[in-house]
Amino acid sequence: MHVAIIMDGNGRWARARGLPRHAGHKAGVRPVRACVEQAARRGVTVLTLFAFSSENWRRPREEVSRLMALFLEALDREIDELHANQVELRFIGERERLQPALQRRLQAAEMRTRGNTGLKLVVAAAYGGQWDMLQATRAIAAKVERGELAVNHIDADCIQSHRALAGLPGVDLLIRTGGEQRISNFLLWDLAYSELYFTPRLWPAFTAEDLDAALEEFAARRRRFGRTDDQLHEAPVLRTPTGTPG
Ligand code: FPP
């Protein structure tokens, strides 16, 4: 099962306490840890976290640089334990826009944890769903131009294999905290068949129990992937185009 989370509400959480926005981001690290642990316990196979969007560069410089420092700090602090727990890390997004020191650490963390057999933890940093479609389109077009790929061989699997989440199943459940009910240019292709779960809880206040509540609601929903209820009775296990068991 693939769960994705848009972690929203750090700024509002801080403001409500009379604190600066970065205090909210700092407080947002604890629920990241709680969710990673709980997701692993609950048998989630892929957890994708939206940490920083392509559009977040528009925030004040100071907030952006503090966020980057926070990522570095959290990664350095947690990497040993993540590795010991067999977590495989993957970072998606426009990496070349990140600070070189951060880029090197992300790559080192990916190389170190590659092949681990536990939870796959995907962190989207400088990521945008439209950017992802654009880079996949360019990579495919380049292959066509070089004569390596025929246009009529471009199918859904081909597109998927050029995307940032290549090799991973589509998202089963998308959770967004902080009360807004939108996708905000996060994963687009991968959300084709996702169940969407919105909670007003601000991210720093999100707990392992809140994740459980979302998973319980997900379990109670009926996913049809475009089919009728009657068809579901005939074939209870269905697959999305990206291979997620229904
Ligand atoms: C959205 O809240 C949150 C962010 C832009 C940053 C998310 C970062 C973390 C939770 C830090 C830890 C992450 C990792 C992967 C270690 P917002 O600032 O948009 O809140 P607002 O909508 O209330 O202003």
PDB file of C-alpha atoms and ligand atoms in Angstrom:
ATOM      1  CA  MET A   1       0.000   0.000   0.000  1.00  0.00           C
ATOM      2  CA  HIS A   2       1.252   3.452  -0.961  1.00  0.00           C
ATOM      3  CA  VAL A   3       0.349   6.395   1.296  1.00  0.00           C
ATOM      4  CA  ALA A   4       1.233   9.979   0.385  1.00  0.00           C
ATOM      5  CA  ILE A   5       0.968  12.953   2.730  1.00  0.00           C
ATOM      6  CA  ILE A   6       0.783  16.686   2.070  1.00  0.00           C
ATOM      7  CA  MET A   7       2.115  18.022   5.363  1.00  0.00           C
ATOM      8  CA  ASP A   8       0.382  21.377   5.670  1.00  0.00           C
ATOM      9  CA  GLY A   9      -0.257  23.802   8.507  1.00  0.00           C
ATOM     10  CA  ASN A  10       3.162  24.354  10.076  1.00  0.00           C
ATOM     11  CA  GLY A  11       2.938  28.136   9.714  1.00  0.00           C
ATOM     12  CA  ARG A  12      -0.547  28.341  11.214  1.00  0.00           C
ATOM     13  CA  TRP A  13       0.432  26.058  14.088  1.00  0.00           C
ATOM     14  CA  ALA A  14       3.317  28.402  14.924  1.00  0.00           C
ATOM     15  CA  ARG A  15       1.254  31.565  14.520  1.00  0.00           C
ATOM     16  CA  ALA A  16      -1.396  30.248  16.898  1.00  0.00           C
ATOM     17  CA  ARG A  17       1.357  30.003  19.516  1.00  0.00           C
ATOM     18  CA  GLY A  18       2.881  33.383  18.775  1.00  0.00           C
ATOM     19  CA  LEU A  19       5.976  31.676  17.315  1.00  0.00           C
ATOM     20  CA  PRO A  20       7.842  32.337  14.043  1.00  0.00           C
ATOM     21  CA  ARG A  21       6.978  30.109  11.051  1.00  0.00           C
ATOM     22  CA  HIS A  22      10.229  28.163  11.270  1.00  0.00           C
ATOM     23  CA  ALA A  23       9.231  26.990  14.748  1.00  0.00           C
ATOM     24  CA  GLY A  24       6.270  25.318  13.050  1.00  0.00           C
ATOM     25  CA  HIS A  25       8.535  23.570  10.543  1.00  0.00           C
ATOM     26  CA  LYS A  26      10.784  22.440  13.370  1.00  0.00           C
ATOM     27  CA  ALA A  27       7.777  21.048  15.218  1.00  0.00           C
ATOM     28  CA  GLY A  28       6.806  19.322  11.948  1.00  0.00           C
ATOM     29  CA  VAL A  29       9.735  16.922  12.175  1.00  0.00           C
ATOM     30  CA  ARG A  30       8.255  14.952  15.104  1.00  0.00           C
ATOM     31  CA  PRO A  31       5.114  13.855  13.214  1.00  0.00           C
ATOM     32  CA  VAL A  32       7.323  12.861  10.257  1.00  0.00           C
ATOM     33  CA  ARG A  33       9.118  10.452  12.565  1.00  0.00           C
ATOM     34  CA  ALA A  34       5.859   9.245  14.136  1.00  0.00           C
ATOM     35  CA  CYS A  35       4.295   8.580  10.726  1.00  0.00           C
ATOM     36  CA  VAL A  36       7.340   6.746   9.384  1.00  0.00           C
ATOM     37  CA  GLU A  37       7.316   4.440  12.423  1.00  0.00           C
ATOM     38  CA  GLN A  38       3.583   3.899  12.353  1.00  0.00           C
ATOM     39  CA  ALA A  39       3.461   3.350   8.600  1.00  0.00           C
ATOM     40  CA  ALA A  40       6.138   0.670   8.900  1.00  0.00           C
ATOM     41  CA  ARG A  41       4.215  -0.944  11.779  1.00  0.00           C
ATOM     42  CA  ARG A  42       0.997  -0.942   9.770  1.00  0.00           C
ATOM     43  CA  GLY A  43       2.578  -2.626   6.771  1.00  0.00           C
ATOM     44  CA  VAL A  44       2.493   0.409   4.467  1.00  0.00           C
ATOM     45  CA  THR A  45       5.011  -0.378   1.725  1.00  0.00           C
ATOM     46  CA  VAL A  46       5.598   3.131   0.336  1.00  0.00           C
ATOM     47  CA  LEU A  47       5.250   6.445   2.196  1.00  0.00           C
ATOM     48  CA  THR A  48       5.674   9.606   0.134  1.00  0.00           C
ATOM     49  CA  LEU A  49       5.959  12.936   1.949  1.00  0.00           C
ATOM     50  CA  PHE A  50       5.544  16.323   0.306  1.00  0.00           C
ATOM     51  CA  ALA A  51       8.215  18.332   2.090  1.00  0.00           C
ATOM     52  CA  PHE A  52       8.798  21.246  -0.265  1.00  0.00           C
ATOM     53  CA  SER A  53       7.070  22.126  -3.516  1.00  0.00           C
ATOM     54  CA  SER A  54       8.391  23.800  -6.658  1.00  0.00           C
ATOM     55  CA  GLU A  55       6.250  26.774  -5.651  1.00  0.00           C
ATOM     56  CA  ASN A  56       7.686  26.997  -2.109  1.00  0.00           C
ATOM     57  CA  TRP A  57      10.784  28.752  -3.528  1.00  0.00           C
ATOM     58  CA  ARG A  58       8.582  31.841  -3.614  1.00  0.00           C
ATOM     59  CA  ARG A  59       8.648  31.966   0.190  1.00  0.00           C
ATOM     60  CA  PRO A  60      10.932  34.411   2.004  1.00  0.00           C
ATOM     61  CA  ARG A  61      14.621  33.470   1.581  1.00  0.00           C
ATOM     62  CA  GLU A  62      15.086  33.107   5.288  1.00  0.00           C
ATOM     63  CA  GLU A  63      12.244  30.587   5.588  1.00  0.00           C
ATOM     64  CA  VAL A  64      13.571  28.567   2.630  1.00  0.00           C
ATOM     65  CA  SER A  65      17.116  28.419   3.981  1.00  0.00           C
ATOM     66  CA  ARG A  66      15.914  27.439   7.440  1.00  0.00           C
ATOM     67  CA  LEU A  67      13.809  24.675   5.913  1.00  0.00           C
ATOM     68  CA  MET A  68      16.811  23.360   3.994  1.00  0.00           C
ATOM     69  CA  ALA A  69      18.902  23.407   7.169  1.00  0.00           C
ATOM     70  CA  LEU A  70      16.127  21.513   8.927  1.00  0.00           C
ATOM     71  CA  PHE A  71      16.078  18.790   6.238  1.00  0.00           C
ATOM     72  CA  LEU A  72      19.840  18.385   6.534  1.00  0.00           C
ATOM     73  CA  GLU A  73      19.690  18.205  10.315  1.00  0.00           C
ATOM     74  CA  ALA A  74      16.813  15.699  10.346  1.00  0.00           C
ATOM     75  CA  LEU A  75      18.500  13.533   7.726  1.00  0.00           C
ATOM     76  CA  ASP A  76      21.815  13.485   9.595  1.00  0.00           C
ATOM     77  CA  ARG A  77      20.086  12.671  12.852  1.00  0.00           C
ATOM     78  CA  GLU A  78      17.786   9.947  11.536  1.00  0.00           C
ATOM     79  CA  ILE A  79      19.724   8.205   8.780  1.00  0.00           C
ATOM     80  CA  ASP A  80      21.400   5.569  10.997  1.00  0.00           C
ATOM     81  CA  GLU A  81      18.135   4.530  12.574  1.00  0.00           C
ATOM     82  CA  LEU A  82      16.271   4.533   9.269  1.00  0.00           C
ATOM     83  CA  HIS A  83      18.950   2.332   7.770  1.00  0.00           C
ATOM     84  CA  ALA A  84      18.962   0.011  10.793  1.00  0.00           C
ATOM     85  CA  ASN A  85      15.209  -0.379  10.323  1.00  0.00           C
ATOM     86  CA  GLN A  86      15.625  -1.365   6.682  1.00  0.00           C
ATOM     87  CA  VAL A  87      13.997   1.828   5.351  1.00  0.00           C
ATOM     88  CA  GLU A  88      14.891   2.591   1.725  1.00  0.00           C
ATOM     89  CA  LEU A  89      15.081   6.326   1.043  1.00  0.00           C
ATOM     90  CA  ARG A  90      14.345   8.074  -2.217  1.00  0.00           C
ATOM     91  CA  PHE A  91      14.193  11.795  -2.932  1.00  0.00           C
ATOM     92  CA  ILE A  92      12.187  13.178  -5.818  1.00  0.00           C
ATOM     93  CA  GLY A  93      12.163  16.690  -7.262  1.00  0.00           C
ATOM     94  CA  GLU A  94      14.368  19.224  -8.992  1.00  0.00           C
ATOM     95  CA  ARG A  95      17.452  18.353  -7.036  1.00  0.00           C
ATOM     96  CA  GLU A  96      19.745  20.691  -8.880  1.00  0.00           C
ATOM     97  CA  ARG A  97      17.839  23.570  -7.302  1.00  0.00           C
ATOM     98  CA  LEU A  98      18.782  22.398  -3.801  1.00  0.00           C
ATOM     99  CA  GLN A  99      21.989  23.456  -2.037  1.00  0.00           C
ATOM    100  CA  PRO A 100      24.954  21.342  -3.191  1.00  0.00           C
ATOM    101  CA  ALA A 101      25.611  20.118   0.365  1.00  0.00           C
ATOM    102  CA  LEU A 102      22.038  18.891   0.626  1.00  0.00           C
ATOM    103  CA  GLN A 103      22.191  17.262  -2.825  1.00  0.00           C
ATOM    104  CA  ARG A 104      25.280  15.293  -1.807  1.00  0.00           C
ATOM    105  CA  ARG A 105      23.654  14.124   1.436  1.00  0.00           C
ATOM    106  CA  LEU A 106      20.483  13.044  -0.340  1.00  0.00           C
ATOM    107  CA  GLN A 107      22.482  10.995  -2.797  1.00  0.00           C
ATOM    108  CA  ALA A 108      24.592   9.438  -0.059  1.00  0.00           C
ATOM    109  CA  ALA A 109      21.449   8.525   1.901  1.00  0.00           C
ATOM    110  CA  GLU A 110      19.895   6.909  -1.172  1.00  0.00           C
ATOM    111  CA  MET A 111      23.030   4.933  -1.944  1.00  0.00           C
ATOM    112  CA  ARG A 112      23.394   3.788   1.639  1.00  0.00           C
ATOM    113  CA  THR A 113      19.816   2.556   1.962  1.00  0.00           C
ATOM    114  CA  ARG A 114      19.432   1.133  -1.552  1.00  0.00           C
ATOM    115  CA  GLY A 115      18.219  -2.444  -1.477  1.00  0.00           C
ATOM    116  CA  ASN A 116      16.807  -2.197   2.059  1.00  0.00           C
ATOM    117  CA  THR A 117      13.748  -4.377   2.284  1.00  0.00           C
ATOM    118  CA  GLY A 118      11.476  -2.409   4.628  1.00  0.00           C
ATOM    119  CA  LEU A 119       9.380   0.709   4.097  1.00  0.00           C
ATOM    120  CA  LYS A 120      10.198   2.775   1.020  1.00  0.00           C
ATOM    121  CA  LEU A 121      10.273   6.381   2.203  1.00  0.00           C
ATOM    122  CA  VAL A 122      10.000   8.927  -0.595  1.00  0.00           C
ATOM    123  CA  VAL A 123      10.601  12.585   0.237  1.00  0.00           C
ATOM    124  CA  ALA A 124       9.460  15.118  -2.346  1.00  0.00           C
ATOM    125  CA  ALA A 125      11.665  18.209  -2.158  1.00  0.00           C
ATOM    126  CA  ALA A 126      11.546  20.952  -4.808  1.00  0.00           C
ATOM    127  CA  TYR A 127       8.943  18.709  -6.376  1.00  0.00           C
ATOM    128  CA  GLY A 128       5.979  19.641  -8.544  1.00  0.00           C
ATOM    129  CA  GLY A 129       3.628  17.242 -10.315  1.00  0.00           C
ATOM    130  CA  GLN A 130       3.731  19.302 -13.505  1.00  0.00           C
ATOM    131  CA  TRP A 131       7.537  19.438 -13.416  1.00  0.00           C
ATOM    132  CA  ASP A 132       7.545  15.638 -13.136  1.00  0.00           C
ATOM    133  CA  MET A 133       5.303  15.222 -16.200  1.00  0.00           C
ATOM    134  CA  LEU A 134       7.438  17.734 -18.069  1.00  0.00           C
ATOM    135  CA  GLN A 135      10.747  15.994 -17.337  1.00  0.00           C
ATOM    136  CA  ALA A 136       9.247  12.608 -18.266  1.00  0.00           C
ATOM    137  CA  THR A 137       7.891  14.048 -21.528  1.00  0.00           C
ATOM    138  CA  ARG A 138      11.280  15.516 -22.398  1.00  0.00           C
ATOM    139  CA  ALA A 139      13.092  12.253 -21.640  1.00  0.00           C
ATOM    140  CA  ILE A 140      10.644  10.287 -23.800  1.00  0.00           C
ATOM    141  CA  ALA A 141      10.793  12.829 -26.633  1.00  0.00           C
ATOM    142  CA  ALA A 142      14.606  12.683 -26.567  1.00  0.00           C
ATOM    143  CA  LYS A 143      14.475   8.900 -27.018  1.00  0.00           C
ATOM    144  CA  VAL A 144      12.085   9.285 -29.930  1.00  0.00           C
ATOM    145  CA  GLU A 145      14.373  11.911 -31.467  1.00  0.00           C
ATOM    146  CA  ARG A 146      17.383   9.583 -31.160  1.00  0.00           C
ATOM    147  CA  GLY A 147      15.378   6.825 -32.811  1.00  0.00           C
ATOM    148  CA  GLU A 148      15.438   4.634 -29.668  1.00  0.00           C
ATOM    149  CA  LEU A 149      11.691   4.646 -29.155  1.00  0.00           C
ATOM    150  CA  ALA A 150       8.773   4.430 -31.577  1.00  0.00           C
ATOM    151  CA  VAL A 151       5.889   6.816 -30.930  1.00  0.00           C
ATOM    152  CA  ASN A 152       3.371   3.967 -30.838  1.00  0.00           C
ATOM    153  CA  HIS A 153       5.360   2.313 -28.051  1.00  0.00           C
ATOM    154  CA  ILE A 154       4.606   5.236 -25.741  1.00  0.00           C
ATOM    155  CA  ASP A 155       2.011   3.814 -23.375  1.00  0.00           C
ATOM    156  CA  ALA A 156       1.104   4.312 -19.711  1.00  0.00           C
ATOM    157  CA  ASP A 157       3.910   1.997 -18.542  1.00  0.00           C
ATOM    158  CA  CYS A 158       6.428   3.927 -20.626  1.00  0.00           C
ATOM    159  CA  ILE A 159       5.333   7.247 -19.124  1.00  0.00           C
ATOM    160  CA  GLN A 160       5.358   5.797 -15.612  1.00  0.00           C
ATOM    161  CA  SER A 161       8.871   4.429 -16.055  1.00  0.00           C
ATOM    162  CA  HIS A 162      10.188   7.923 -16.858  1.00  0.00           C
ATOM    163  CA  ARG A 163       8.553   9.588 -13.876  1.00  0.00           C
ATOM    164  CA  ALA A 164      10.109  10.360 -10.515  1.00  0.00           C
ATOM    165  CA  LEU A 165       8.188   7.495  -8.886  1.00  0.00           C
ATOM    166  CA  ALA A 166       9.240   4.965 -11.556  1.00  0.00           C
ATOM    167  CA  GLY A 167       8.944   1.430 -10.267  1.00  0.00           C
ATOM    168  CA  LEU A 168       6.589   2.327  -7.423  1.00  0.00           C
ATOM    169  CA  PRO A 169       2.854   1.600  -7.340  1.00  0.00           C
ATOM    170  CA  GLY A 170       0.246   4.361  -7.663  1.00  0.00           C
ATOM    171  CA  VAL A 171      -0.852   6.136  -4.487  1.00  0.00           C
ATOM    172  CA  ASP A 172      -3.660   4.329  -2.651  1.00  0.00           C
ATOM    173  CA  LEU A 173      -4.326   6.989  -0.052  1.00  0.00           C
ATOM    174  CA  LEU A 174      -3.493  10.699  -0.095  1.00  0.00           C
ATOM    175  CA  ILE A 175      -3.700  12.498   3.233  1.00  0.00           C
ATOM    176  CA  ARG A 176      -3.631  16.287   3.460  1.00  0.00           C
ATOM    177  CA  THR A 177      -3.442  17.996   6.825  1.00  0.00           C
ATOM    178  CA  GLY A 178      -4.167  21.645   7.569  1.00  0.00           C
ATOM    179  CA  GLY A 179      -7.722  21.841   6.251  1.00  0.00           C
ATOM    180  CA  GLU A 180      -7.204  22.749   2.587  1.00  0.00           C
ATOM    181  CA  GLN A 181      -8.811  20.417   0.082  1.00  0.00           C
ATOM    182  CA  ARG A 182      -6.557  20.532  -2.955  1.00  0.00           C
ATOM    183  CA  ILE A 183      -3.630  18.714  -4.575  1.00  0.00           C
ATOM    184  CA  SER A 184      -1.350  21.777  -4.904  1.00  0.00           C
ATOM    185  CA  ASN A 185       0.687  20.346  -7.809  1.00  0.00           C
ATOM    186  CA  PHE A 186       1.826  17.325  -5.770  1.00  0.00           C
ATOM    187  CA  LEU A 187       1.738  13.923  -7.443  1.00  0.00           C
ATOM    188  CA  LEU A 188      -0.665  14.073 -10.400  1.00  0.00           C
ATOM    189  CA  TRP A 189      -0.305  10.882 -12.459  1.00  0.00           C
ATOM    190  CA  ASP A 190       0.102   8.764  -9.322  1.00  0.00           C
ATOM    191  CA  LEU A 191      -3.119  10.053  -7.760  1.00  0.00           C
ATOM    192  CA  ALA A 192      -5.292   8.753 -10.613  1.00  0.00           C
ATOM    193  CA  TYR A 193      -7.057   6.180  -8.409  1.00  0.00           C
ATOM    194  CA  SER A 194      -6.197   7.458  -4.928  1.00  0.00           C
ATOM    195  CA  GLU A 195      -8.617   7.866  -2.108  1.00  0.00           C
ATOM    196  CA  LEU A 196      -8.349  11.406  -0.757  1.00  0.00           C
ATOM    197  CA  TYR A 197      -8.433  12.131   2.968  1.00  0.00           C
ATOM    198  CA  PHE A 198      -8.474  15.668   4.317  1.00  0.00           C
ATOM    199  CA  THR A 199      -8.124  16.590   7.965  1.00  0.00           C
ATOM    200  CA  PRO A 200      -8.164  20.029   9.621  1.00  0.00           C
ATOM    201  CA  ARG A 201      -5.390  18.876  11.989  1.00  0.00           C
ATOM    202  CA  LEU A 202      -2.304  21.070  11.512  1.00  0.00           C
ATOM    203  CA  TRP A 203       0.782  19.015  10.602  1.00  0.00           C
ATOM    204  CA  PRO A 204       2.804  19.585  13.823  1.00  0.00           C
ATOM    205  CA  ALA A 205      -0.182  18.221  15.788  1.00  0.00           C
ATOM    206  CA  PHE A 206      -0.643  15.126  13.569  1.00  0.00           C
ATOM    207  CA  THR A 207      -0.033  11.864  15.451  1.00  0.00           C
ATOM    208  CA  ALA A 208       0.336   8.130  14.820  1.00  0.00           C
ATOM    209  CA  GLU A 209      -3.315   7.800  15.935  1.00  0.00           C
ATOM    210  CA  ASP A 210      -4.343  10.301  13.271  1.00  0.00           C
ATOM    211  CA  LEU A 211      -2.567   8.166  10.680  1.00  0.00           C
ATOM    212  CA  ASP A 212      -4.447   5.143  11.994  1.00  0.00           C
ATOM    213  CA  ALA A 213      -7.750   7.023  11.660  1.00  0.00           C
ATOM    214  CA  ALA A 214      -6.955   7.773   8.007  1.00  0.00           C
ATOM    215  CA  LEU A 215      -5.975   4.152   7.347  1.00  0.00           C
ATOM    216  CA  GLU A 216      -9.203   2.961   8.978  1.00  0.00           C
ATOM    217  CA  GLU A 217     -11.304   5.251   6.850  1.00  0.00           C
ATOM    218  CA  PHE A 218      -9.409   4.087   3.771  1.00  0.00           C
ATOM    219  CA  ALA A 219     -10.108   0.442   4.663  1.00  0.00           C
ATOM    220  CA  ALA A 220     -13.827   1.217   4.832  1.00  0.00           C
ATOM    221  CA  ARG A 221     -13.946   2.816   1.377  1.00  0.00           C
ATOM    222  CA  ARG A 222     -14.900   0.865  -1.688  1.00  0.00           C
ATOM    223  CA  ARG A 223     -12.488   1.273  -4.575  1.00  0.00           C
ATOM    224  CA  ARG A 224     -13.944   0.476  -7.955  1.00  0.00           C
ATOM    225  CA  PHE A 225     -11.303   1.721 -10.425  1.00  0.00           C
ATOM    226  CA  GLY A 226     -14.076   2.643 -12.853  1.00  0.00           C
ATOM    227  CA  ARG A 227     -15.903  -0.660 -12.573  1.00  0.00           C
ATOM    228  CA  THR A 228     -19.389  -1.339 -11.214  1.00  0.00           C
ATOM    229  CA  ASP A 229     -20.141  -2.776  -7.781  1.00  0.00           C
ATOM    230  CA  ASP A 230     -21.340  -6.023  -9.427  1.00  0.00           C
ATOM    231  CA  GLN A 231     -18.009  -6.464 -11.204  1.00  0.00           C
ATOM    232  CA  LEU A 232     -16.210  -6.025  -7.893  1.00  0.00           C
ATOM    233  CA  HIS A 233     -18.118  -8.980  -6.465  1.00  0.00           C
ATOM    234  CA  GLU A 234     -16.955 -11.115  -9.394  1.00  0.00           C
ATOM    235  CA  ALA A 235     -13.275 -10.056  -9.204  1.00  0.00           C
ATOM    236  CA  PRO A 236     -12.423  -8.823  -5.725  1.00  0.00           C
ATOM    237  CA  VAL A 237      -8.747  -8.106  -6.415  1.00  0.00           C
ATOM    238  CA  LEU A 238      -8.295  -5.425  -9.049  1.00  0.00           C
ATOM    239  CA  ARG A 239      -5.176  -3.681 -10.228  1.00  0.00           C
ATOM    240  CA  THR A 240      -4.678  -0.074 -11.133  1.00  0.00           C
ATOM    241  CA  PRO A 241      -2.713   0.671 -14.302  1.00  0.00           C
ATOM    242  CA  THR A 242       0.374   1.124 -12.142  1.00  0.00           C
ATOM    243  CA  GLY A 243      -0.045  -2.224 -10.496  1.00  0.00           C
ATOM    244  CA  THR A 244      -1.501  -1.483  -7.073  1.00  0.00           C
ATOM    245  CA  PRO A 245      -3.710  -4.240  -5.753  1.00  0.00           C
ATOM    246  CA  GLY A 246      -7.236  -2.939  -5.270  1.00  0.00           C
TER     247      GLY A 246
HETATM  248  C1  FPP B   1       3.641  23.296   5.013  1.00  0.00           C
HETATM  249  O1  FPP B   1       3.231  24.153   6.062  1.00  0.00           O
HETATM  250  C2  FPP B   1       4.904  22.654   5.315  1.00  0.00           C
HETATM  251  C3  FPP B   1       6.082  22.869   4.633  1.00  0.00           C
HETATM  252  C4  FPP B   1       6.202  23.748   3.480  1.00  0.00           C
HETATM  253  C5  FPP B   1       7.316  22.179   5.048  1.00  0.00           C
HETATM  254  C6  FPP B   1       7.197  20.774   5.536  1.00  0.00           C
HETATM  255  C7  FPP B   1       8.423  20.453   6.296  1.00  0.00           C
HETATM  256  C8  FPP B   1       8.466  19.695   7.415  1.00  0.00           C
HETATM  257  C9  FPP B   1       7.268  19.067   8.019  1.00  0.00           C
HETATM  258  C10 FPP B   1       9.792  19.556   8.084  1.00  0.00           C
HETATM  259  C11 FPP B   1      10.295  18.183   8.209  1.00  0.00           C
HETATM  260  C12 FPP B   1      10.342  17.403   6.981  1.00  0.00           C
HETATM  261  C13 FPP B   1      11.196  16.355   6.770  1.00  0.00           C
HETATM  262  C14 FPP B   1      11.041  15.510   5.549  1.00  0.00           C
HETATM  263  C15 FPP B   1      12.256  15.991   7.750  1.00  0.00           C
HETATM  264  P1  FPP B   1       2.987  25.678   5.747  1.00  0.00           P
HETATM  265  O2  FPP B   1       4.222  26.425   6.080  1.00  0.00           O
HETATM  266  O3  FPP B   1       2.487  25.838   4.354  1.00  0.00           O
HETATM  267  O4  FPP B   1       1.844  26.010   6.798  1.00  0.00           O
HETATM  268  P2  FPP B   1       0.707  27.106   6.639  1.00  0.00           P
HETATM  269  O5  FPP B   1      -0.189  26.646   5.518  1.00  0.00           O
HETATM  270  O6  FPP B   1       0.025  27.040   7.964  1.00  0.00           O
HETATM  271  O7  FPP B   1       1.378  28.408   6.397  1.00  0.00           O
END
